[in-house]
CSV table of C-alpha atoms in Angstrom, one decimal:
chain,number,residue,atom,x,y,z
X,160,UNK,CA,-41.0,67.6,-11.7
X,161,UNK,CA,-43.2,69.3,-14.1
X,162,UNK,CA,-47.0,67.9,-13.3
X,163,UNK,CA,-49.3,66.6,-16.0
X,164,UNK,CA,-52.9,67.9,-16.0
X,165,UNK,CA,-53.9,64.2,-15.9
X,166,UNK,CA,-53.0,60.2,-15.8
X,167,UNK,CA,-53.9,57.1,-16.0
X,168,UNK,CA,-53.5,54.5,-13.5
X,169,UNK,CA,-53.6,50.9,-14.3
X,170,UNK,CA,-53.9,48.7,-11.3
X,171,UNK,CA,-56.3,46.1,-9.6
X,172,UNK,CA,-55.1,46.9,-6.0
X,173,UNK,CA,-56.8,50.1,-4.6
X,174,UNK,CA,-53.8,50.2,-1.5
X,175,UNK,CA,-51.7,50.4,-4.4
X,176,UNK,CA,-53.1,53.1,-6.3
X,177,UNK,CA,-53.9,55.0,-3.1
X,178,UNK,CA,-50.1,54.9,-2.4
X,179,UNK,CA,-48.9,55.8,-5.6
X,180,UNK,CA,-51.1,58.9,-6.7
X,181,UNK,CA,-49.8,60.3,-2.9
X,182,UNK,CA,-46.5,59.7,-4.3
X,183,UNK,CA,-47.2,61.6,-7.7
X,184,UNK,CA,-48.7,64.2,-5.7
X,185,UNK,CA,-45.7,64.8,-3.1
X,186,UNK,CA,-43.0,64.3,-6.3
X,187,UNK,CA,-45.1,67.5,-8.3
X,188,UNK,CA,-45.3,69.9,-5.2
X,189,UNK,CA,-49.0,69.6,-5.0
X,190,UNK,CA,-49.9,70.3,-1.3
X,191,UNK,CA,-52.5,72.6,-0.8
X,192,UNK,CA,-55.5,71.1,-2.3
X,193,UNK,CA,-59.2,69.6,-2.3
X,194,UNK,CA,-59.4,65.9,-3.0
X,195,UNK,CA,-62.7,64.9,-4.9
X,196,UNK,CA,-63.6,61.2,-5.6
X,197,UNK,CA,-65.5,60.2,-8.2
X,198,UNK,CA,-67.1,56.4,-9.0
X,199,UNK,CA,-67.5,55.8,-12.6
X,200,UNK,CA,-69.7,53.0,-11.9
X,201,UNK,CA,-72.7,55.0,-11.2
X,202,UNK,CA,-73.5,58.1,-13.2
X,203,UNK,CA,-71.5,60.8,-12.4
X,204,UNK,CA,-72.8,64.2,-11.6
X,205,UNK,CA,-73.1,67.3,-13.0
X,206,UNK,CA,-70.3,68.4,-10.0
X,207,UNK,CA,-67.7,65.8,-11.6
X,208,UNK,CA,-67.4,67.9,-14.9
X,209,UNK,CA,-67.3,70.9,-13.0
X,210,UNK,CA,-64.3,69.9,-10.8
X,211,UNK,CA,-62.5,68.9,-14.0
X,212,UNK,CA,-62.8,72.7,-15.9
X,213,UNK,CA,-64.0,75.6,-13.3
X,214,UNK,CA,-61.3,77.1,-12.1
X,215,UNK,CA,-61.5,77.6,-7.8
X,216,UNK,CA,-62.6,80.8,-6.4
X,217,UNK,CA,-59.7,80.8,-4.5
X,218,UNK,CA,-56.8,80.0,-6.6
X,219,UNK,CA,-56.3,76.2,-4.6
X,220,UNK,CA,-55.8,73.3,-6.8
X,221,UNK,CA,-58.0,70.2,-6.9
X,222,UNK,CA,-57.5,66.7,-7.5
X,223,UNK,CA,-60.1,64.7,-8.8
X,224,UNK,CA,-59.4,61.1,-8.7
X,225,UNK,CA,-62.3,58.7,-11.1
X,226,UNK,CA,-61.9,55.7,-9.8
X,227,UNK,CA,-63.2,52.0,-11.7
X,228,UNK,CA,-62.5,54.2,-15.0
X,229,UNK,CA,-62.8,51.1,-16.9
X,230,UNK,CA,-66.7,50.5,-16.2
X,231,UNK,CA,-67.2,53.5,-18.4
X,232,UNK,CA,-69.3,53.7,-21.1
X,233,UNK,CA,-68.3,54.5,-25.0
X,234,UNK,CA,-70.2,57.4,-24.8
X,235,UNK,CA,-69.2,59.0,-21.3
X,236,UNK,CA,-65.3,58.3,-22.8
X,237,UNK,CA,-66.3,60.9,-25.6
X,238,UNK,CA,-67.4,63.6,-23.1
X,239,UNK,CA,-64.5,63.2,-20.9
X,240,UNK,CA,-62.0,63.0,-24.3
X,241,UNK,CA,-63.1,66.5,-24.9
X,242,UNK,CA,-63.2,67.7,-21.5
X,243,UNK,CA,-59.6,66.5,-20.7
X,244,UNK,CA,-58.9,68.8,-23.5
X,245,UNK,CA,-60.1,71.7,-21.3
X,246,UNK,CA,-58.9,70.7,-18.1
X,247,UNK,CA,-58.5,73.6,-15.7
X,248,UNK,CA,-55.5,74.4,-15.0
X,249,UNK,CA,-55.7,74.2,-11.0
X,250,UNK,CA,-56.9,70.5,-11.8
X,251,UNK,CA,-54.7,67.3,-11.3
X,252,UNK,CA,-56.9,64.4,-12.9
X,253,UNK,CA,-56.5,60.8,-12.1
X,254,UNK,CA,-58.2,57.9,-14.1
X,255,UNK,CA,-57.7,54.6,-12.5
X,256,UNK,CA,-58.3,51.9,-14.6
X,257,UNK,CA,-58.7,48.6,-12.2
X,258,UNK,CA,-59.9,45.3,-13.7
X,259,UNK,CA,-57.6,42.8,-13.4
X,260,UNK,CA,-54.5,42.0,-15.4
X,261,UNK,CA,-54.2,39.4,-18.1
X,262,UNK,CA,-51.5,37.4,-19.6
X,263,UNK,CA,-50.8,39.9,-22.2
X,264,UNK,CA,-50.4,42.8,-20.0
X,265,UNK,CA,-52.2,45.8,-18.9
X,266,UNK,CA,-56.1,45.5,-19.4
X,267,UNK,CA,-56.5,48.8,-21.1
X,268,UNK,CA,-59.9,48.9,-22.8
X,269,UNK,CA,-60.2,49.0,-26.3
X,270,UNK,CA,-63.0,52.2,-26.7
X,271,UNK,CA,-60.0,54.2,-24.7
X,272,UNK,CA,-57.0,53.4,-26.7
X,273,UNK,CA,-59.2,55.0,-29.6
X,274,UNK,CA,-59.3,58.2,-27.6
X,275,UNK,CA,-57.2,61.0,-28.1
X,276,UNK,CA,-56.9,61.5,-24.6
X,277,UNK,CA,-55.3,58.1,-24.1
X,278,UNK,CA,-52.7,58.5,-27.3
X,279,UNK,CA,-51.6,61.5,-26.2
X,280,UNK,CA,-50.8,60.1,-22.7
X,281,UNK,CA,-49.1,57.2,-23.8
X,282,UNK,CA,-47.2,59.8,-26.2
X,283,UNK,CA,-45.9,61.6,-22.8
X,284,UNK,CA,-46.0,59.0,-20.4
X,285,UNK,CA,-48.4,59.9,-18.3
X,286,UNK,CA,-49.8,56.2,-16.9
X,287,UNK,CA,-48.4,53.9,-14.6
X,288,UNK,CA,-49.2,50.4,-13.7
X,289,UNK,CA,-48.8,47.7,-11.9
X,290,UNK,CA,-50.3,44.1,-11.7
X,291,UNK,CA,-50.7,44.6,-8.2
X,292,UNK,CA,-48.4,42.4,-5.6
X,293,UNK,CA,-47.2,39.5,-7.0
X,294,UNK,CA,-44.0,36.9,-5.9
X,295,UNK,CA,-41.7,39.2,-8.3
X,296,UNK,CA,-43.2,42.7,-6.6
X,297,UNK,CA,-43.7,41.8,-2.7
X,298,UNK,CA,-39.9,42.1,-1.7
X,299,UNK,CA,-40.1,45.3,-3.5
X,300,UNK,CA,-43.5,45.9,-1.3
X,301,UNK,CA,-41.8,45.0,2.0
X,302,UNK,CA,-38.4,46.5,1.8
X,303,UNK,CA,-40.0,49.8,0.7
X,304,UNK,CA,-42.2,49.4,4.6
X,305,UNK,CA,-38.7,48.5,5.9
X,306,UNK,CA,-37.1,51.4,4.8
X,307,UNK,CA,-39.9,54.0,5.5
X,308,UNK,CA,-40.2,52.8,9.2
X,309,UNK,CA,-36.4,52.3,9.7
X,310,UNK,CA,-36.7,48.5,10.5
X,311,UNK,CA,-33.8,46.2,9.3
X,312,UNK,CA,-34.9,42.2,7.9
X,313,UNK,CA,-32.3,40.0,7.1
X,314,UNK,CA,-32.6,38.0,3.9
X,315,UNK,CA,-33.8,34.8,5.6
X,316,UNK,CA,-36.5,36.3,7.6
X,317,UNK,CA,-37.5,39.2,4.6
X,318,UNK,CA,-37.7,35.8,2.3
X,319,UNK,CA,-39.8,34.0,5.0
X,320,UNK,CA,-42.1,37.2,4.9
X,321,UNK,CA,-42.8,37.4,1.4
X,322,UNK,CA,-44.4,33.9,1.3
X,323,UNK,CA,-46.2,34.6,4.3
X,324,UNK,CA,-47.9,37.8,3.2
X,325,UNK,CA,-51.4,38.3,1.7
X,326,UNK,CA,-51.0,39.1,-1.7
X,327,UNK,CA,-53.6,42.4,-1.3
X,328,UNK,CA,-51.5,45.1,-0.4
X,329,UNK,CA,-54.6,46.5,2.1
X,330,UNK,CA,-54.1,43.6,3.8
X,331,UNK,CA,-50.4,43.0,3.4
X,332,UNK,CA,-49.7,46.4,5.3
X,333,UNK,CA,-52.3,45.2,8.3
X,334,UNK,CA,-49.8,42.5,8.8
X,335,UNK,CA,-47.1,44.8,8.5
X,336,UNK,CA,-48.2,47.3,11.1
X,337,UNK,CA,-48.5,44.1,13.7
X,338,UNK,CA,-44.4,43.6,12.7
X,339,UNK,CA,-44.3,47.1,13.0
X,340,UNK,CA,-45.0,47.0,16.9
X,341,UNK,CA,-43.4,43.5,17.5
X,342,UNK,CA,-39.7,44.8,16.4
X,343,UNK,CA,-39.8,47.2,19.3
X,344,UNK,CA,-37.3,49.6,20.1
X,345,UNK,CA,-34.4,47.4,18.2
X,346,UNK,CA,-36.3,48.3,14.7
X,347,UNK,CA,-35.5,44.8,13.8
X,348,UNK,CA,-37.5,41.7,12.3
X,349,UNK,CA,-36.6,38.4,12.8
X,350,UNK,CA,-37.8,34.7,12.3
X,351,UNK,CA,-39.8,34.4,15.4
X,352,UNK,CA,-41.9,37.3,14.6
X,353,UNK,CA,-43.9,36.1,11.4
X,354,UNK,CA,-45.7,33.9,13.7
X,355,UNK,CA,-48.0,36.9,14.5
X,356,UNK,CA,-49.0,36.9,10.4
X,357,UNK,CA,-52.4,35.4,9.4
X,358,UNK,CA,-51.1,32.1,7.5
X,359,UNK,CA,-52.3,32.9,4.0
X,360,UNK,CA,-54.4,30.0,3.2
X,361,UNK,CA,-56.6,31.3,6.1
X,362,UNK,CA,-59.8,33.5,5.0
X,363,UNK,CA,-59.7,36.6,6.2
X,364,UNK,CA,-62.9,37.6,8.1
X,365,UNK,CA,-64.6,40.2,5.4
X,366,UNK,CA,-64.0,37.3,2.8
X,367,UNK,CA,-65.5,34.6,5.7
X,368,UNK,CA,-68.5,37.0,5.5
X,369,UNK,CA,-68.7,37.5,1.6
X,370,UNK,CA,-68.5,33.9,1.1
X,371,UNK,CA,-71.8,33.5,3.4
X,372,UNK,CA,-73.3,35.8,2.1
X,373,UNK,CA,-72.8,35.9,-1.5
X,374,UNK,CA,-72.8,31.8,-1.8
X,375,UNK,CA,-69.4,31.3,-1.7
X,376,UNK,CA,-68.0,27.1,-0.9
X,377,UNK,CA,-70.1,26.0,2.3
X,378,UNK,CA,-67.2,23.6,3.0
X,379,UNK,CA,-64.7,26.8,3.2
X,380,UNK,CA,-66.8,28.9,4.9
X,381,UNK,CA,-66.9,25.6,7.4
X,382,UNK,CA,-63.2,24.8,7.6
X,383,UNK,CA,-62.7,28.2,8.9
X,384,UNK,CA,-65.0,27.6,11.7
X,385,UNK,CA,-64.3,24.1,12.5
X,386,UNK,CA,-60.0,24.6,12.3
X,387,UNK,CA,-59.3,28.2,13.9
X,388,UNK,CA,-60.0,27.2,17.2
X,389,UNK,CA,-57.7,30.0,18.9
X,390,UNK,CA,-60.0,32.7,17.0
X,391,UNK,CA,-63.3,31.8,18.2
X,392,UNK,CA,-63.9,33.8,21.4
X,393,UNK,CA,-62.9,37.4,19.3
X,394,UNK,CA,-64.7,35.8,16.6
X,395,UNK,CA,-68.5,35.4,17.4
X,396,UNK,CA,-68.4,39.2,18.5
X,397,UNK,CA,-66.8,40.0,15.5
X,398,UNK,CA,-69.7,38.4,13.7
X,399,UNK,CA,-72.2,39.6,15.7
X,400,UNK,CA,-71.2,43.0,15.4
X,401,UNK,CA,-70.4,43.0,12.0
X,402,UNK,CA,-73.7,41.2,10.9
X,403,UNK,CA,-76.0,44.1,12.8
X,404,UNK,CA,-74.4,46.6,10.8
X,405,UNK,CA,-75.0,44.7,7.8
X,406,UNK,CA,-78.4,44.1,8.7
X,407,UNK,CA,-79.5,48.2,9.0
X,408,UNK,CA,-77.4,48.8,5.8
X,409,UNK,CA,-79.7,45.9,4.0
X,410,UNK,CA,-83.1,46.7,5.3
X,411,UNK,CA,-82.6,50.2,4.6
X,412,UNK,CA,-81.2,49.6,0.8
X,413,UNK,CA,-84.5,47.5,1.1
X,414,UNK,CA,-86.9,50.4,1.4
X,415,UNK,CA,-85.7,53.2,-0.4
X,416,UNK,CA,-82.6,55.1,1.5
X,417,UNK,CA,-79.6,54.3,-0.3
X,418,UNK,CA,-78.5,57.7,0.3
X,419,UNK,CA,-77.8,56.6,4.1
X,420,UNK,CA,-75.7,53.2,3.2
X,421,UNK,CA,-71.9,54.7,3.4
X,422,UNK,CA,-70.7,52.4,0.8
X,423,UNK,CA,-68.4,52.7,-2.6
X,424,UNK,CA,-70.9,52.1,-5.4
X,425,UNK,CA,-70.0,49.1,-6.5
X,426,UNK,CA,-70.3,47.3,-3.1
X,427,UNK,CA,-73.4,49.3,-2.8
X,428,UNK,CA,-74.8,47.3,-5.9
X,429,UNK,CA,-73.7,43.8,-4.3
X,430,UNK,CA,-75.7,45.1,-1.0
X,431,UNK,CA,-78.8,46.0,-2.7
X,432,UNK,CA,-78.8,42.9,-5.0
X,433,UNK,CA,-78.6,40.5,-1.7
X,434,UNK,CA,-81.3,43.0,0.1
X,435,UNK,CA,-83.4,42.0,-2.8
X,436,UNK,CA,-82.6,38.2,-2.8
X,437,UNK,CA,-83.3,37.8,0.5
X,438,UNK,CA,-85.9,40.0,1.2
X,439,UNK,CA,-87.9,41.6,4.6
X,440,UNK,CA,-88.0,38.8,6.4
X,441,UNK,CA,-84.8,37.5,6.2
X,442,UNK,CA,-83.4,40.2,6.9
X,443,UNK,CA,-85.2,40.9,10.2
X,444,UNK,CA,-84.2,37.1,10.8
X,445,UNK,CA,-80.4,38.3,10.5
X,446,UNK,CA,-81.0,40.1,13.6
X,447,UNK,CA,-83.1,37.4,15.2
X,448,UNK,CA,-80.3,35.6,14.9
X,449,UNK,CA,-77.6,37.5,16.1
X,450,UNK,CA,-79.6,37.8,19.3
X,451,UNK,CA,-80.2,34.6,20.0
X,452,UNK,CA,-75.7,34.1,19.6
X,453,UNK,CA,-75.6,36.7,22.3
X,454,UNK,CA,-78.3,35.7,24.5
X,455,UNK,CA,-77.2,32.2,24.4
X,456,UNK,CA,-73.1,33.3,25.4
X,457,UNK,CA,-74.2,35.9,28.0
X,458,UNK,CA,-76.5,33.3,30.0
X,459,UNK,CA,-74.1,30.7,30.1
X,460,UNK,CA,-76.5,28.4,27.9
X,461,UNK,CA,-73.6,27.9,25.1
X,462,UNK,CA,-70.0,28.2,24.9
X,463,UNK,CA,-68.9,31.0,22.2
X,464,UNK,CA,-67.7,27.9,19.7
X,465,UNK,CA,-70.8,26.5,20.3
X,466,UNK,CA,-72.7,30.0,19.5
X,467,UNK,CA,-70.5,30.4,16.3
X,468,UNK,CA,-71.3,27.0,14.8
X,469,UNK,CA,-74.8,27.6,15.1
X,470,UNK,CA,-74.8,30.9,13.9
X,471,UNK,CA,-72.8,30.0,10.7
X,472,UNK,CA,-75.3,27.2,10.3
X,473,UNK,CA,-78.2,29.6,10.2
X,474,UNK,CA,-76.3,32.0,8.1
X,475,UNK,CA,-75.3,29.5,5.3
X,476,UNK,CA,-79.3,28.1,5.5
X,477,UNK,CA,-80.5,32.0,5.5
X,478,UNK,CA,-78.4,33.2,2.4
X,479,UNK,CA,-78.7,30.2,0.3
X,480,UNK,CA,-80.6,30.8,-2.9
X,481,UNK,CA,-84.3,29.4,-2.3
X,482,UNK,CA,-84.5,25.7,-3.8
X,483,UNK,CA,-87.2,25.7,-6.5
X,484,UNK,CA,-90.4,23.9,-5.9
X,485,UNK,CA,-90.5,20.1,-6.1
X,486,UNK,CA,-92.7,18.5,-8.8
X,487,UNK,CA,-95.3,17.2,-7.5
X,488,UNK,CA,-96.6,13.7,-8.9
């Protein structure tokens, strides 16, 4: 397969487009290279450009992946339309375009398709895309697992699976790998298996977080607590550990050291816009908090369902937005 000096990746689903550009790479022969990922969210460097047109000093290839193309600017789509036009030749470019699909199809934003760039992909084909995992793609999904890892699912059980599945292909394959390990030595799948998947109505715990933290539905966020009885004891330590991290990473967003916060930009911007909301004392009260959940388990003062329904409790009053002043009369 002759490779292209660049394309275009439409898809919402990051698992997705992580997957496919491996298979792009492995169908061209491209093996020996440096991989170099680039946010187009924030402003990218100086080095971006570089890794698009220099030429190694070695001879190696590179493959530069942008991903969130379609947060970029007018004016950053004419830079890159003439230096796609350049591209060095030990270069492999991907731009993944990932907002998510509407009725009509691919969400391909209008300041690209005026780009040469983009006309002359679509002229040689160089995009894919995908909507992401859907009821017409999962089976697709799951018998491509199947096949990879040799394991054999009949067509009541693969049918079963497909319903059951998260529709996020991330999370999808985590259920996959617990199938994985529970067909054993007889690489087979059947009914009594899919118990182990998370029921898909369930939130999963970084979405139980986000929807604390960002104001999602306090009734959800509730319902979870109150109805998955068997997930409590794991749970509160998950929590716990989880919201101690998230409490350095805000505090230090806070004051100044971005640089230290390990996060993709995007997420980066959520952080820091909470950090802000909430402010210094808050956030020192996340970890006030946290203690007093572990204190309470370790002495024997609460039970860990006990610990978790008050922790929530002071979560969902901590991170909702301050009520404005009453009038006084």
């Amino acid at each position: 397969m002759s490779r292209p000096g660049y394309m275009f990746l439409i898809c919402p689903d990051a698992e997705l487009l992580h997957a496919r550009i491996n298979e792009l790479l492995e169908q061209s022969g491209v093996t020996d290279y440096e991989k170099k990922v680039y946010w187009a969210d924030e402003e990218l460097p100086a080095k971006f450009w570089d890794d698009l047109t220099l030429q190694t000093l070695f001879g190696s290839s590179k493959v530069v992946i942008l991903r969130r193309a379609h947060k970029l600017k007018a004016a950053t789509w004419d830079t890159l339309d003439k230096t796609i036009a350049s591209l060095s030749d030990a270069s492999t470019f991907f731009i993944c375009l990932e907002s998510k699909w509407e009725r009509k199809g691919p969400p391909v934003p209008a300041v690209l398709k005026r780009r040469k760039c983009w006309k002359y992909a679509e002229k040689q084909k160089w995009f894919w895309q995908s909507a992401g995992l859907d009821e017409k793609t999962i089976s697709s999904f799951v018998n491509k697992w199947a096949r990879a890892n040799g394991i054999t699912i009949e067509g009541p059980v693969l049918n079963a699976l497909t319903k059951a599945l998260p529709r996020d292909a991330r999370a999808a394959r985590l259920e996959l790998d617990k199938l994985d390990l529970a067909a054993g030595t007889e690489r087979k799948v059947i009914m009594d298996h899919l118990g182990i998947i998370a029921h898909a109505e369930e939130m999963d715990f970084f979405q139980f977080m986000n929807a604390m933290s960002q104001g999602g539905d306090p009734v959800e966020v509730w319902r979870r607590v109150l109805t998955n009885h068997s997930e409590k004891d794991s749970m509160i330590f998950m929590l716990t550990a989880s919201l101690t991290r998230e409490a350095r990473a805000l505090w230090m967003m806070l004051h100044g050291e971005d640089s230290a916060v390990r996060l993709p930009p995007f997420v980066k911007k959520q952080k820091k816009t909470l950090a802000q909301r909430i402010g210094p004392l808050r956030i020192a009260r996340l970890f006030d908090i946290v203690m007093e959940a572990e204190i309470g388990i370790k002495t024997g003062q609460r039970k860990p369902e006990q610990a978790l329904e008050l922790l929530v409790a002071s979560l969902t009053s901590l991170f909702a937005a301050p009520q404005q002043n009453r009038r006084r009369y």
